[in-house]
Short mmCIF file of C-alpha atoms (C1' of nucleotides) in Angstrom, two decimals:
data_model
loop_
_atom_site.label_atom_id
_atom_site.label_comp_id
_atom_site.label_asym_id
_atom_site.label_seq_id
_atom_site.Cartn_x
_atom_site.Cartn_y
_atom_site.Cartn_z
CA UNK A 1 145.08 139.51 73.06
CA UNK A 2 147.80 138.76 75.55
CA UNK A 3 148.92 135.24 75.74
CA UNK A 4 147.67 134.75 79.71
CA UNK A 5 144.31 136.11 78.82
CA UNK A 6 144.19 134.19 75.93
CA UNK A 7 144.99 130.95 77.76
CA UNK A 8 142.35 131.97 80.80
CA UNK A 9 139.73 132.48 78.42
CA UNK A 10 139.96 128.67 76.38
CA UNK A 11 140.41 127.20 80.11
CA UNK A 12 137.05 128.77 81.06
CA UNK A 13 135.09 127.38 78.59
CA UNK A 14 134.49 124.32 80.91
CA UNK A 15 133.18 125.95 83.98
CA UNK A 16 129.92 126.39 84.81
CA UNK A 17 128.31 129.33 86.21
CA UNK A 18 128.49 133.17 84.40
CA UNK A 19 129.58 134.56 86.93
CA UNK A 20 132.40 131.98 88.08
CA UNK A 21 133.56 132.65 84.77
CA UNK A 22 133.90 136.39 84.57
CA UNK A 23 135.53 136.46 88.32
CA UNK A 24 137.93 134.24 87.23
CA UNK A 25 138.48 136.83 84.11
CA UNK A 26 139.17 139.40 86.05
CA UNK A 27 140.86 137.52 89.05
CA UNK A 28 143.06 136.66 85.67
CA UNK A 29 143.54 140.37 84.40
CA UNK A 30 144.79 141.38 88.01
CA UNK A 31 141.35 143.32 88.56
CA UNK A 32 139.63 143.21 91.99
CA UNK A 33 136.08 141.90 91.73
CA UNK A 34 133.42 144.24 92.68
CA UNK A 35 129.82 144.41 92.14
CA UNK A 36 129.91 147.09 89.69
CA UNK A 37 132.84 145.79 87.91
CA UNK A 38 131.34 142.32 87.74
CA UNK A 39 128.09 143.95 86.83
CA UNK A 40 129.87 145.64 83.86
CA UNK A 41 131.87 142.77 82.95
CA UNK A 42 128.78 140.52 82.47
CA UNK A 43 127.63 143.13 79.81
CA UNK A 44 130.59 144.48 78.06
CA UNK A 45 132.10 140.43 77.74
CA UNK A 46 129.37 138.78 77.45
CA UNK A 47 129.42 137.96 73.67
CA UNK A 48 131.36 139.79 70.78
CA UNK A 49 130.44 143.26 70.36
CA UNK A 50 130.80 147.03 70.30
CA UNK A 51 129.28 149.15 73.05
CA UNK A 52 129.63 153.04 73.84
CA UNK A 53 129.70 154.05 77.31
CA UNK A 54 126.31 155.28 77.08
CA UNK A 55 125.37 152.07 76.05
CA UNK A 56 126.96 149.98 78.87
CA UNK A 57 125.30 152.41 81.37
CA UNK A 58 122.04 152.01 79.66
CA UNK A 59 121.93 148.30 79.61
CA UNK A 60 123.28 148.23 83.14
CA UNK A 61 119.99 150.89 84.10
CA UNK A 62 117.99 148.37 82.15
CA UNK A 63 119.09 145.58 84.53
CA UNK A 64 117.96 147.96 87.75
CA UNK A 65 121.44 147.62 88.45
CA UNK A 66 122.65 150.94 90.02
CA UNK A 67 126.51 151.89 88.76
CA UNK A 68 127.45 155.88 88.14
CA UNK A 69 128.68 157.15 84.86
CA UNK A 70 131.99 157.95 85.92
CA UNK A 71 132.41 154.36 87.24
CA UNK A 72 131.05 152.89 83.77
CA UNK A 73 134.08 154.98 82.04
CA UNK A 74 136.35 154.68 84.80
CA UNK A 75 136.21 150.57 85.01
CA UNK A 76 135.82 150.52 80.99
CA UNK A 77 139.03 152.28 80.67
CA UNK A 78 140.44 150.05 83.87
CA UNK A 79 139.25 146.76 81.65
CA UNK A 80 140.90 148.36 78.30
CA UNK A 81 144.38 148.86 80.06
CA UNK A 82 144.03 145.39 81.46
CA UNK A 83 143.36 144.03 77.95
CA UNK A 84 140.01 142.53 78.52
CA UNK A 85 138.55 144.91 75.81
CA UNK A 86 139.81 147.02 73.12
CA UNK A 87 138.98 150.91 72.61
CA UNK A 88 137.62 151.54 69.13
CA UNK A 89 138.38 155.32 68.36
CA UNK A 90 136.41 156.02 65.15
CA UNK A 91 133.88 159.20 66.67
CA UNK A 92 135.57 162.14 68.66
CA UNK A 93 132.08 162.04 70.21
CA UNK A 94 132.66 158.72 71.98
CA UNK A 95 134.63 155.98 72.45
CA UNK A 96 133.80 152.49 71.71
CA UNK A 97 134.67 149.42 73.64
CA UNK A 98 135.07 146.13 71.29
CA UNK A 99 135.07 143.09 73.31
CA UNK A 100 136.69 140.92 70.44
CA UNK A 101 140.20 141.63 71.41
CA UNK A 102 141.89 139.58 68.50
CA UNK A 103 143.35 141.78 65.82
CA UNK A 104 140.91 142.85 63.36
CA UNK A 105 139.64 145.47 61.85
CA UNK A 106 136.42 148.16 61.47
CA UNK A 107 134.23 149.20 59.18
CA UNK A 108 132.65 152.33 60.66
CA UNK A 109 128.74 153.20 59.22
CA UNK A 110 129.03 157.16 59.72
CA UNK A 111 125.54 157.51 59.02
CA UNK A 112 124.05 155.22 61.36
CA UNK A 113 127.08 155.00 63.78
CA UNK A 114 127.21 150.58 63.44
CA UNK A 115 130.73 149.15 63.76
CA UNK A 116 131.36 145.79 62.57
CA UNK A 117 134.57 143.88 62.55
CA UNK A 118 136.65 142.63 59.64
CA UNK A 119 138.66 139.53 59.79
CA UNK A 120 142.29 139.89 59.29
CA UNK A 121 141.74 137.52 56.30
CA UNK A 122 139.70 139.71 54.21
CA UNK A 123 142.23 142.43 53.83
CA UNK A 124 145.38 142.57 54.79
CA UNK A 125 148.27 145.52 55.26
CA UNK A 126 151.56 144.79 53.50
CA UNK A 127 154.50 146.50 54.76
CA UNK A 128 155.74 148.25 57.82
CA UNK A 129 156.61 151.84 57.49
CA UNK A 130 159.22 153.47 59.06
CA UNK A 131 158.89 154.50 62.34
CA UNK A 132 159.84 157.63 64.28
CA UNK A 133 162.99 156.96 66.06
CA UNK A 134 163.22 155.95 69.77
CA UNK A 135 159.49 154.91 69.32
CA UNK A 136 157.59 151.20 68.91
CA UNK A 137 154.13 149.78 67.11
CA UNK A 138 151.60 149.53 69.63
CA UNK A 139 148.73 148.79 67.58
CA UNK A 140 147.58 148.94 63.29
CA UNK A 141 144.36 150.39 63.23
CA UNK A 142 142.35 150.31 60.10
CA UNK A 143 138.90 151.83 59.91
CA UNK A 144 136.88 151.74 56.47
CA UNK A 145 134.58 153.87 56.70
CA UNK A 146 131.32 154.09 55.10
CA UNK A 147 128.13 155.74 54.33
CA UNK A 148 124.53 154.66 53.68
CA UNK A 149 125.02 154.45 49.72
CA UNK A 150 122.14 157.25 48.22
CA UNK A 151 118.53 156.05 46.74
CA UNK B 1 141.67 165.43 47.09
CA UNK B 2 138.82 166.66 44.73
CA UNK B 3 140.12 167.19 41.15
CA UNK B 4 138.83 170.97 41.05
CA UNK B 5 141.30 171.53 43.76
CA UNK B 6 143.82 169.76 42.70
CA UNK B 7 143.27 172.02 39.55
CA UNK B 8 142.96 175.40 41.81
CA UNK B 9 146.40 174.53 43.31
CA UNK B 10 148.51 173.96 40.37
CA UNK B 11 147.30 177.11 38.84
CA UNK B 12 148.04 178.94 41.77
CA UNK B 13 151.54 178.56 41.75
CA UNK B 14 152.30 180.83 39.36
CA UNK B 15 150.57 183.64 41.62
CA UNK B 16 152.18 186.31 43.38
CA UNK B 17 151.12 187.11 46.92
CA UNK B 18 149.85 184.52 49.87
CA UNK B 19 146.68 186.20 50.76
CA UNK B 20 145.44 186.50 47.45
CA UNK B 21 146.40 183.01 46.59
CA UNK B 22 144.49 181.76 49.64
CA UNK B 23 141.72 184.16 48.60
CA UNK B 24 141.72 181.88 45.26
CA UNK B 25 141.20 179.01 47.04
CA UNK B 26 138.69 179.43 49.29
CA UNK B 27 137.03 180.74 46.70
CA UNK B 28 137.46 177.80 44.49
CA UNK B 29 136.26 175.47 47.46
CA UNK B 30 132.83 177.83 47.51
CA UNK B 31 133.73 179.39 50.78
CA UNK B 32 133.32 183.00 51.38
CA UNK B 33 136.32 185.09 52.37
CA UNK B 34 135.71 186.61 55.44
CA UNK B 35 138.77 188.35 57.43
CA UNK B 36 139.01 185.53 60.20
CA UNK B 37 138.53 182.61 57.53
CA UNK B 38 141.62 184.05 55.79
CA UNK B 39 143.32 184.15 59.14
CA UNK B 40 142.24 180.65 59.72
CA UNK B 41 143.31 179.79 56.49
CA UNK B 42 146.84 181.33 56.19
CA UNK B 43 147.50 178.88 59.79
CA UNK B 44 146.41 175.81 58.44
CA UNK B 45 146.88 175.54 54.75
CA UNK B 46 150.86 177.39 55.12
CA UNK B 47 152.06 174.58 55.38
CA UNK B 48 151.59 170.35 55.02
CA UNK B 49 150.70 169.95 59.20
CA UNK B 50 148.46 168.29 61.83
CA UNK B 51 146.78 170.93 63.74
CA UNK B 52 144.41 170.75 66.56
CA UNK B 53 141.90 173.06 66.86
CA UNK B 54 143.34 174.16 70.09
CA UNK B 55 146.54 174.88 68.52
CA UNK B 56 145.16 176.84 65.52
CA UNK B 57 143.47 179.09 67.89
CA UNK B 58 146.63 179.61 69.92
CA UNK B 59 148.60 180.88 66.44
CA UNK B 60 146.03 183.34 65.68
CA UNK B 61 146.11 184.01 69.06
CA UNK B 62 150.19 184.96 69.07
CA UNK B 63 149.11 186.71 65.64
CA UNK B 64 147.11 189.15 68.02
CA UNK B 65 144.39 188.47 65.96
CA UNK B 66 140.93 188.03 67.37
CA UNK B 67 139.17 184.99 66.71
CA UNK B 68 136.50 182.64 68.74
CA UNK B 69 137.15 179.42 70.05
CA UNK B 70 133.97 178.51 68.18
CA UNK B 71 134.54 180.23 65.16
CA UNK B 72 137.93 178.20 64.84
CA UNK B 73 136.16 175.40 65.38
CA UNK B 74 133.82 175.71 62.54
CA UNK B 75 135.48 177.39 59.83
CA UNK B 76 137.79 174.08 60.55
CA UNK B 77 134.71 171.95 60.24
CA UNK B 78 133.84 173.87 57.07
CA UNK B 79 136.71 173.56 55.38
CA UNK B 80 136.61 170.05 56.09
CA UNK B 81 133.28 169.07 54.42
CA UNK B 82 134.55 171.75 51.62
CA UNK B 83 137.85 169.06 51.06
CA UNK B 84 140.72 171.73 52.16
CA UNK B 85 141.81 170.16 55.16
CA UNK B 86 141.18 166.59 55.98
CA UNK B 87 139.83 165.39 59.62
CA UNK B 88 142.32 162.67 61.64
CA UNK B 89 140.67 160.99 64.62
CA UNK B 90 143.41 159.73 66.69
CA UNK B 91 142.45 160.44 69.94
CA UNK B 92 139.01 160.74 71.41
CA UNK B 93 140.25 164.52 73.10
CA UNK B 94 140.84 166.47 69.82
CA UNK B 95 140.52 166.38 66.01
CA UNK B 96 143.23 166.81 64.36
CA UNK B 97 143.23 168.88 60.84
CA UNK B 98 145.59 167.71 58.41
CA UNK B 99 146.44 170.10 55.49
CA UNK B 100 147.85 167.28 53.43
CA UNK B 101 144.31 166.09 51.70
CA UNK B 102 146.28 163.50 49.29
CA UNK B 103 145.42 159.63 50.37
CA UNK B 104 148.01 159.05 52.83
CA UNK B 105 148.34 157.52 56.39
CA UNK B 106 149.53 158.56 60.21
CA UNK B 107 151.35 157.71 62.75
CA UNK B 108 150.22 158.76 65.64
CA UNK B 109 152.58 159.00 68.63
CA UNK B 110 150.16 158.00 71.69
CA UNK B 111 152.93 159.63 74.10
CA UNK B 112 153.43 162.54 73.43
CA UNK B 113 150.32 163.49 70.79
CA UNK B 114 152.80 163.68 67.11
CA UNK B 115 150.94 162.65 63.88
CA UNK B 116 153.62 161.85 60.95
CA UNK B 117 152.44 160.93 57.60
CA UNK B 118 153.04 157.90 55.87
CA UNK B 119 153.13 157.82 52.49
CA UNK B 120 150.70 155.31 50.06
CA UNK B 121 154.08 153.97 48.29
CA UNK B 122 155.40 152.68 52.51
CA UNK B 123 152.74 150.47 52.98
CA UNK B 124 149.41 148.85 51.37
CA UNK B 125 146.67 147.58 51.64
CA UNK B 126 145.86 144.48 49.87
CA UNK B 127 141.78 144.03 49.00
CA UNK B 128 138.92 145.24 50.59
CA UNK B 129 136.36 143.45 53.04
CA UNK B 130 132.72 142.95 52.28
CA UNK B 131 130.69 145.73 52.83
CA UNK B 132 127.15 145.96 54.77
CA UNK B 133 124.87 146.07 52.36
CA UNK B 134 123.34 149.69 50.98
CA UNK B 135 126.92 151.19 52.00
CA UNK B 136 129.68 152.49 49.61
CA UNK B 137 133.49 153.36 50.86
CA UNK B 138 134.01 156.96 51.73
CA UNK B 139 137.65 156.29 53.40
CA UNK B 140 139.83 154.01 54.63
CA UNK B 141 141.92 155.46 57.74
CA UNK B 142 145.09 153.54 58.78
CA UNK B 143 146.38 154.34 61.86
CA UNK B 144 150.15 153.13 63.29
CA UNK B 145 149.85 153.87 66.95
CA UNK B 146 153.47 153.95 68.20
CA UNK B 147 155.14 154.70 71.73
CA UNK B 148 158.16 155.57 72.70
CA UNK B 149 160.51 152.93 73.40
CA UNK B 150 161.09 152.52 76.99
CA UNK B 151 164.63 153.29 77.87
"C1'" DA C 1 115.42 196.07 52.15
"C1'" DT C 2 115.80 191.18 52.11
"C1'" DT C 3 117.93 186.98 52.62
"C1'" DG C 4 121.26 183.93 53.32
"C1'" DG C 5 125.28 183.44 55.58
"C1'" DT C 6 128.66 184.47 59.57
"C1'" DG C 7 130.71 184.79 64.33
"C1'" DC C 8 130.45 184.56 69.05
"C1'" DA C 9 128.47 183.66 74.01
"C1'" DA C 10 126.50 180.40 76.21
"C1'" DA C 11 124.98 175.67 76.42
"C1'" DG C 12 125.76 170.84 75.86
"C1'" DG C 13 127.82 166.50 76.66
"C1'" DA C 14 131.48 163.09 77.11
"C1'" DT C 15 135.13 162.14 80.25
"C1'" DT C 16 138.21 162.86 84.41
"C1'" DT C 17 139.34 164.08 89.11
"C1'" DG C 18 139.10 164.57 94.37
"C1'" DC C 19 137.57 162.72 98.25
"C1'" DA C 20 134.57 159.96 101.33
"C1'" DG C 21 133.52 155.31 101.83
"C1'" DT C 22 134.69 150.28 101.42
"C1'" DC C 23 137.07 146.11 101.23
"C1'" DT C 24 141.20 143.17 101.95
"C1'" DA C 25 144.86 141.41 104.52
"C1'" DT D 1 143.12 148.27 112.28
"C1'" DA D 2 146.07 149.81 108.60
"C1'" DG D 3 146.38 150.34 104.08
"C1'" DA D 4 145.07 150.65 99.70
"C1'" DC D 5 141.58 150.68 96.52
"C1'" DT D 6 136.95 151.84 94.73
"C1'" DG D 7 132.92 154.60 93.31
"C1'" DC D 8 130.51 158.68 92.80
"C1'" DA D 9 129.42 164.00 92.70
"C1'" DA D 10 131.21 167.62 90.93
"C1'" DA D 11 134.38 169.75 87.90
"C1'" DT D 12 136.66 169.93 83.46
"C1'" DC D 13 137.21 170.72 78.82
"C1'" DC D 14 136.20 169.92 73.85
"C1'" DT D 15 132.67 170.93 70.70
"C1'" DT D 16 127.98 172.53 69.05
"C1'" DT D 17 123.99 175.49 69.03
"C1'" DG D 18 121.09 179.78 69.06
"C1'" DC D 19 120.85 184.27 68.02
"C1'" DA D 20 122.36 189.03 66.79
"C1'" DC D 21 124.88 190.92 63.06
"C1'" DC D 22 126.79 191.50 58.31
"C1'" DA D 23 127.38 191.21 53.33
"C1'" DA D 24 125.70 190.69 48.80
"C1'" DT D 25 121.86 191.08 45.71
#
DNA sequence: ATTGGTGCAAAGGATTTGCAGTCTA
DNA sequence: TAGACTGCAAATCCTTTGCACCAAT
């Protein structure tokens, strides 16, 4: 998580008022506030979890809200590169958006498709390798991933 | 990498002649040699790579061979669930197929698209987290995503 | 000849782009 | 009002499916 959002986040704990609190997160994260984008917001960052874009739009239709499926991907990918979420790649069939942006860890269910997070605690990496030259880590990611064991 | 390959490819050493050594070990995998499987083949397993799919059909293309989009696409998929290539999700825009099937890990160049292996000995993993219940391991990816250093 | 498998055209589906509309300063 | 930004329809592109064909028994 980056340090400002980090700090924005603990400070917001003592307002009142939902939506207060997620305009201020994205007043925080340099995002304009817009319906749709607070809309979204309220979903995707409203508690710890792992939503699809398919999802999002669905639980935004489910709300009689009405937001396009472009701008559901388009503002998800706006909120990743703002680091208010973090894009779970696990499925070429579609992306994830994890709204627990502290580094962790997946374990990906290929049967049923669940992702659920590992603490940094239970497992750990040891080492660095080394890196192509010229370039720098952006991110570890570690996916276990596992399958409904057989009857 | 499944011990009756591992087997196949050590014997095959000693034999004379790339096709028919591929022919060997598509047979071993149970796979049926057809003539654009052994094209498909010949690309991929040459060499220890990271192929798209995109990219394998452009080398069979410049071999003025003719072969499908689709069929490249499945015979890849095929010889994935058979254990001669291994999948790498990196990216959420193309598969990559990795004809190094020994546990290893990447790092994956977000810039410009490069996967580079990373051998078990560079790095570790120390334990592994709890698992959901009714679930066994069937990998653990690790992914270094890397950039290139801004100048 | 039958049957299971194979290969490709067309379909499917997630994601991105181009432009008209909207909001801010 | 100027200027930039936003949001959606349509386009794009990777991947899968359905069906005609082929190979082995």
């Amino acid at each position: 998580m980056r340090p400002i959002l980090m700090r924005m986040v603990s400070k917001l704990t003592t307002d009142t008022g939902a939506e207060q609190r997620i305009r201020q997160l994205l007043e925080g994260a340099g995002v304009r506030c817009t319906r749709q984008r607070l809309l979204l917001a309220s979903i995707v960052l409203h508690r710890k979890q792992h939503l699809s874009a398919e999802q999002v739009l669905a639980f935004a239709n489910r709300a009689r809200q009405v937001v396009s499926k472009a701008t559901v991907y388009n503002t998800l990918g706006l909120f990743a590169r703002m680091g208010l979420v973090r894009e779970v790649i696990v499925d070429p069939q579609r992306t994830f958006y994890d709204s627990n942006v502290t580094e962790h860890h997946h374990i990906y269910n290929e049967d049923d498709g669940t992702l659920t997070d590992v603490g940094q605690d239970e497992f750990r990496i040891e080492g660095l390798p080394t890196l192509p030259p010229g370039t720098e880590v952006h991110g570890v990611d570690v996916i276990v991933r596992v399958r409904t064991r057989p009857a």
